[in-house]
Coordinates of C-alpha atoms in Angstrom, one line a residue:
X1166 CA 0.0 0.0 0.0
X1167 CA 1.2 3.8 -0.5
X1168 CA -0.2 6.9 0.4
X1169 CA 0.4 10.5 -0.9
X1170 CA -0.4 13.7 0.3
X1171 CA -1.2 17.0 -0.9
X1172 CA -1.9 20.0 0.4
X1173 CA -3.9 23.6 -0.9
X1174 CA -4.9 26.6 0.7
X1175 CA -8.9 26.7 -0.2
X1176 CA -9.9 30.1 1.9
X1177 CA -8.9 33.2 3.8
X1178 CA -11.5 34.3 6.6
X1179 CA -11.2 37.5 8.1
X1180 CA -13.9 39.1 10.5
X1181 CA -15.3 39.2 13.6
X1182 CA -16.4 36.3 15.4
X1183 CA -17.4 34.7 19.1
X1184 CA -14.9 32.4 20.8
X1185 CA -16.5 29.7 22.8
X1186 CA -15.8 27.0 25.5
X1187 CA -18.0 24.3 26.3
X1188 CA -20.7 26.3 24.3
X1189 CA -20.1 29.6 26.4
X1190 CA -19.7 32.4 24.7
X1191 CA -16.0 34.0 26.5
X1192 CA -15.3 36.8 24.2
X1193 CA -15.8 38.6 20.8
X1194 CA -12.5 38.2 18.6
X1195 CA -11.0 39.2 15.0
X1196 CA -9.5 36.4 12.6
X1197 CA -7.3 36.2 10.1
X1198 CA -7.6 32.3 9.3
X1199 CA -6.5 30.2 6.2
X1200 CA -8.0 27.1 5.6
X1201 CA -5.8 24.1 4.0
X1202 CA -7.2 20.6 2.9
X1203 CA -5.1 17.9 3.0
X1204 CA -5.8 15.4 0.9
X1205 CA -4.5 12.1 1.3
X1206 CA -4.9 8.6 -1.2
X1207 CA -4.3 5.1 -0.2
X1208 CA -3.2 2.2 -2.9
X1209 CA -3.1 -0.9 -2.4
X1210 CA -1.1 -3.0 -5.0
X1211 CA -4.2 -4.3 -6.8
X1212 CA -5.8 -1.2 -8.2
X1213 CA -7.8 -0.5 -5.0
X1214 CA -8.0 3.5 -4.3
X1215 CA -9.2 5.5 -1.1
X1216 CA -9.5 9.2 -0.7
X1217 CA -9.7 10.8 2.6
X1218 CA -10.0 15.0 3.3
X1219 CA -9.1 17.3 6.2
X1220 CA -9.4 20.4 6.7
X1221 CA -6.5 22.2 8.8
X1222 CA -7.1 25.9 10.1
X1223 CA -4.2 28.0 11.0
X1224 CA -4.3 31.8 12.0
X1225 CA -4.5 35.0 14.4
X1226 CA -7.6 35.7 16.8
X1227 CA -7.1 39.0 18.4
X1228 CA -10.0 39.2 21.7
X1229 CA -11.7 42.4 21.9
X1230 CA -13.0 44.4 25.1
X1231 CA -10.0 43.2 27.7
X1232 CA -11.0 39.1 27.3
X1233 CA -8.8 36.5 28.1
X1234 CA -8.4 33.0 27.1
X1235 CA -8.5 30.7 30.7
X1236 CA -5.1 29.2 31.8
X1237 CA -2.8 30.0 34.5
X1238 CA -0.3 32.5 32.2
X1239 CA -2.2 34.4 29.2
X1240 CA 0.6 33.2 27.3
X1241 CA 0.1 30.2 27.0
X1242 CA -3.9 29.3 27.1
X1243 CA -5.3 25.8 27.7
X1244 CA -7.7 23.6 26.6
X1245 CA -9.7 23.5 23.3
X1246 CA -12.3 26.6 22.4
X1247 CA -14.4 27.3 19.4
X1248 CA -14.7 30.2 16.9
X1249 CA -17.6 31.1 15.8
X1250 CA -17.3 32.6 12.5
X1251 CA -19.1 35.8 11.0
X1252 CA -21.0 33.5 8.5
X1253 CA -21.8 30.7 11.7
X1254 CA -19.4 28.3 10.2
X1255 CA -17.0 26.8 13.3
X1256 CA -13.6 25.9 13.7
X1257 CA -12.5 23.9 16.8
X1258 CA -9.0 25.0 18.2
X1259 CA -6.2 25.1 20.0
X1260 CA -3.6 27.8 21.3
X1261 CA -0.6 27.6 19.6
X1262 CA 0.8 30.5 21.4
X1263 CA -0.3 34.5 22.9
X1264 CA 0.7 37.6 23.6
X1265 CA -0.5 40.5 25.5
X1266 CA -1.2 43.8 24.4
X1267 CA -1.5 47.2 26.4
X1268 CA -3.6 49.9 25.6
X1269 CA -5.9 49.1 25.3
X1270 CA -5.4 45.7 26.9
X1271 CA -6.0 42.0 24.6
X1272 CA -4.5 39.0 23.7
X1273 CA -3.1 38.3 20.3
X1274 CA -3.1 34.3 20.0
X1275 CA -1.7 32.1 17.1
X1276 CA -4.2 29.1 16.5
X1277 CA -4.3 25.7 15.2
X1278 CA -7.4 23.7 14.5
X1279 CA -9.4 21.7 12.3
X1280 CA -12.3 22.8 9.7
X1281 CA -14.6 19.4 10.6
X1282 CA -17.2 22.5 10.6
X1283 CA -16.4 24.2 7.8

């Protein structure tokens, strides 16, 4: 059997959107996603094919109005959390990594996730 891979970037989101945990709403934040599928093909030796698809979400959320993502440093958030999109498409997600901004005060986070939702 082999597989192959491939990769494309399908979409760019930007907007405004609600970040959620456990289907609580915990802030309002701006995106700047991409979407990527990767597709992937099995062969076996005797002409058998199968496709599979996943979507992969990368990106920046920015939280508005002084919110912060939960987790003992705002650096580094934990646990997974949902973004709601402007168009009520969803991506599940994960913190890749955060910053802080002052004045006014928000978190800057770089996000990983899948598009099962989109």
């Amino acid at each position: 059997m082999t597989l192959s891979r491939g990769d494309k970037i399908i979409e760019n989101l930007t907007g405004t959107g609600q970040v959620r945990r456990k289907g609580e709403i915990i802030a309002q934040a701006c995106y700047c996603l991409y979407v990527e599928i990767e597709e992937i093909t099995a062969r076996s030796f005797g002409q058998n094919e199968t496709h599979f698809s996943r979507k992969n979400v990368n990106g920046e959320i920015t939280l508005l109005d002084g919110a912060m993502l939960s987790g003992d440093n705002p650096a580094t958030p934990s646990g997974s959390f949902t973004l709601v999109l402007k168009d009520g498409r969803e991506v599940d997600f994960r913190v890749e990594s955060c910053t802080v901004e002052y004045s006014p005060t928000r978190q800057v986070c770089r996000i990983h996730g899948s598009g099962n939702k989109l």
